[in-house]
Amino acid sequence: MDLGLADRTFVVTGGSSGVGLATVRALLDEGAYVATCGRDADRLKAIGTHERLFTAPCDVRDATAVREFTRRAAEESGGRGVIDGLVNNAGQSRMKRLDETTEDDWRDELELKFAGVLNPLHAARPYLRASGGASVVNVNAVLAKQPEPRLITTSAARAGILNLSASLARELAPDGIRVNSVCLGLIDTGQWTRRHAAAGSGRSYEEWQAELAADRGVALGRLGRADEVAYAILALLSPRASYITGTSIDVCGGVGRGIL
């Protein structure tokens, strides 16, 4: 099926690794123009070059830097001065329980999660409006609906972003901008290979991954892949999803402790 993404322009934050990078590559494979940013300039360079790819270092917490990156993205990606889709993917998890957290932990986590959505959205909104049929996808986590005590600050911030996304869907609908979320479970990215190495368990990564999936209640018995998440993101970005807004898709291998 042709998703209708060719020659359209998309901005992906946090595109230098993991789900962001998989999304960038999938969009390029569809013939889209893509602009992506990240805090680490060296990791951005490692993506490589492509005639339809624009990259620039940018911290999503810096509103001024985000505005400049977005302006250049709209001008240099296809030359139309339009952004057809925004993927808010920048962010990370904070592995701490309540008694381990500080006021700065709470402040930093909430700032990163909310700035990571609001700064790119505010910067891109005029260009999204000009598209006439734009889509915003906020990459979230099932933690938003199924909180983990081991990730207490991240769980709370993720829940807030899920609520914000639903509000934005209603707020931006008159501008022709759809807003949806993709909520991730355990996805096999660099953080898990690093945790496996740090654990020093002596088990192979495949064995360790299967045990982790079983411990977390993953019905499919494994971690997901970044490209599996990218597929869901592209489906929501596609103009074929033009009647879908204000919803979330779980890409989590069947993790669930309830029916909602």
Short mmCIF file of N, CA and C in Angstrom, two decimals, residues 4-11 27 32-34 73-74 77-78 80-87 124-137 176-178 236-239:
data_model
loop_
_atom_site.label_atom_id
_atom_site.label_comp_id
_atom_site.label_asym_id
_atom_site.label_seq_id
_atom_site.Cartn_x
_atom_site.Cartn_y
_atom_site.Cartn_z
N GLY A 4 1.38 7.41 0.72
CA GLY A 4 1.23 8.80 0.31
C GLY A 4 2.19 9.76 0.99
N LEU A 5 3.37 9.27 1.35
CA LEU A 5 4.36 10.09 2.06
C LEU A 5 5.42 10.68 1.14
N ALA A 6 5.51 10.22 -0.08
CA ALA A 6 6.54 10.69 -1.00
C ALA A 6 6.43 12.19 -1.24
N ASP A 7 7.58 12.85 -1.23
CA ASP A 7 7.72 14.27 -1.51
C ASP A 7 7.08 15.17 -0.45
N ARG A 8 6.63 14.59 0.65
CA ARG A 8 6.15 15.37 1.77
C ARG A 8 7.29 15.59 2.75
N THR A 9 7.15 16.57 3.64
CA THR A 9 8.23 16.97 4.54
C THR A 9 7.88 16.64 5.98
N PHE A 10 8.83 15.99 6.67
CA PHE A 10 8.60 15.57 8.04
C PHE A 10 9.78 15.95 8.93
N VAL A 11 9.47 16.33 10.14
CA VAL A 11 10.48 16.64 11.16
C VAL A 11 10.41 15.57 12.23
N LEU A 27 10.96 6.86 6.59
CA LEU A 27 10.41 7.97 5.83
C LEU A 27 11.21 8.20 4.55
N ALA A 32 10.13 10.50 1.23
CA ALA A 32 9.83 11.77 1.90
C ALA A 32 11.10 12.59 2.10
N TYR A 33 10.91 13.88 2.36
CA TYR A 33 11.97 14.76 2.84
C TYR A 33 11.93 14.72 4.36
N VAL A 34 13.11 14.61 4.99
CA VAL A 34 13.15 14.46 6.45
C VAL A 34 14.18 15.41 7.04
N ALA A 73 14.50 23.58 8.60
CA ALA A 73 13.90 22.33 8.12
C ALA A 73 12.83 22.61 7.07
N ALA A 74 11.99 23.59 7.32
CA ALA A 74 10.91 23.92 6.39
C ALA A 74 11.46 24.46 5.07
N SER A 77 14.02 21.31 3.38
CA SER A 77 13.48 19.98 3.14
C SER A 77 12.34 20.06 2.13
N GLY A 78 12.70 19.99 0.87
CA GLY A 78 11.71 20.05 -0.19
C GLY A 78 11.48 21.43 -0.74
N ARG A 80 9.44 23.75 0.08
CA ARG A 80 8.05 24.20 -0.02
C ARG A 80 7.66 25.16 1.10
N GLY A 81 8.50 25.26 2.12
CA GLY A 81 8.14 26.09 3.26
C GLY A 81 6.99 25.51 4.06
N VAL A 82 6.84 24.19 4.01
CA VAL A 82 5.73 23.49 4.65
C VAL A 82 6.28 22.30 5.41
N ILE A 83 5.66 21.97 6.54
CA ILE A 83 5.96 20.73 7.25
C ILE A 83 4.67 19.92 7.30
N ASP A 84 4.72 18.70 6.79
CA ASP A 84 3.53 17.86 6.72
C ASP A 84 3.35 16.95 7.93
N GLY A 85 4.41 16.79 8.68
CA GLY A 85 4.30 15.94 9.85
C GLY A 85 5.43 16.18 10.83
N LEU A 86 5.13 16.04 12.11
CA LEU A 86 6.10 16.23 13.19
C LEU A 86 6.06 15.01 14.10
N VAL A 87 7.22 14.42 14.33
CA VAL A 87 7.34 13.29 15.25
C VAL A 87 8.15 13.75 16.46
N ALA A 124 6.75 24.54 14.86
CA ALA A 124 6.29 23.97 13.59
C ALA A 124 4.86 24.34 13.23
N ARG A 125 4.10 24.84 14.17
CA ARG A 125 2.66 25.01 13.93
C ARG A 125 2.33 25.81 12.67
N PRO A 126 2.98 26.96 12.40
CA PRO A 126 2.63 27.68 11.17
C PRO A 126 2.89 26.86 9.91
N TYR A 127 3.97 26.07 9.91
CA TYR A 127 4.31 25.25 8.75
C TYR A 127 3.38 24.04 8.64
N LEU A 128 2.95 23.51 9.78
CA LEU A 128 1.98 22.41 9.77
C LEU A 128 0.63 22.89 9.25
N ARG A 129 0.25 24.07 9.68
CA ARG A 129 -1.03 24.64 9.23
C ARG A 129 -1.02 24.83 7.71
N ALA A 130 0.12 25.23 7.19
CA ALA A 130 0.24 25.47 5.75
C ALA A 130 0.12 24.19 4.94
N SER A 131 0.33 23.04 5.58
CA SER A 131 0.23 21.76 4.88
C SER A 131 -1.20 21.47 4.43
N GLY A 132 -2.15 21.88 5.26
CA GLY A 132 -3.54 21.60 4.94
C GLY A 132 -4.00 20.20 5.33
N GLY A 133 -3.12 19.43 5.91
CA GLY A 133 -3.47 18.07 6.32
C GLY A 133 -2.31 17.43 7.05
N ALA A 134 -1.83 18.11 8.09
CA ALA A 134 -0.61 17.68 8.79
C ALA A 134 -0.93 16.71 9.93
N SER A 135 0.12 16.03 10.38
CA SER A 135 -0.02 15.06 11.46
C SER A 135 1.12 15.23 12.45
N VAL A 136 0.78 15.18 13.73
CA VAL A 136 1.76 15.17 14.81
C VAL A 136 1.66 13.83 15.52
N VAL A 137 2.80 13.18 15.70
CA VAL A 137 2.85 11.92 16.45
C VAL A 137 3.78 12.11 17.64
N GLY A 176 -6.53 21.78 10.84
CA GLY A 176 -6.25 20.64 9.97
C GLY A 176 -5.06 19.83 10.41
N ILE A 177 -4.73 19.90 11.71
CA ILE A 177 -3.58 19.18 12.25
C ILE A 177 -4.08 18.06 13.16
N ARG A 178 -3.73 16.84 12.82
CA ARG A 178 -4.09 15.69 13.65
C ARG A 178 -2.98 15.43 14.68
N LEU A 236 0.36 6.62 11.10
CA LEU A 236 -0.35 7.78 11.63
C LEU A 236 0.02 9.06 10.89
N LEU A 237 1.24 9.13 10.37
CA LEU A 237 1.65 10.30 9.58
C LEU A 237 0.97 10.32 8.22
N SER A 238 0.61 9.17 7.72
CA SER A 238 0.08 9.05 6.37
C SER A 238 -1.25 9.79 6.21
N PRO A 239 -1.44 10.45 5.06
CA PRO A 239 -2.75 11.06 4.79
C PRO A 239 -3.87 10.03 4.71
#
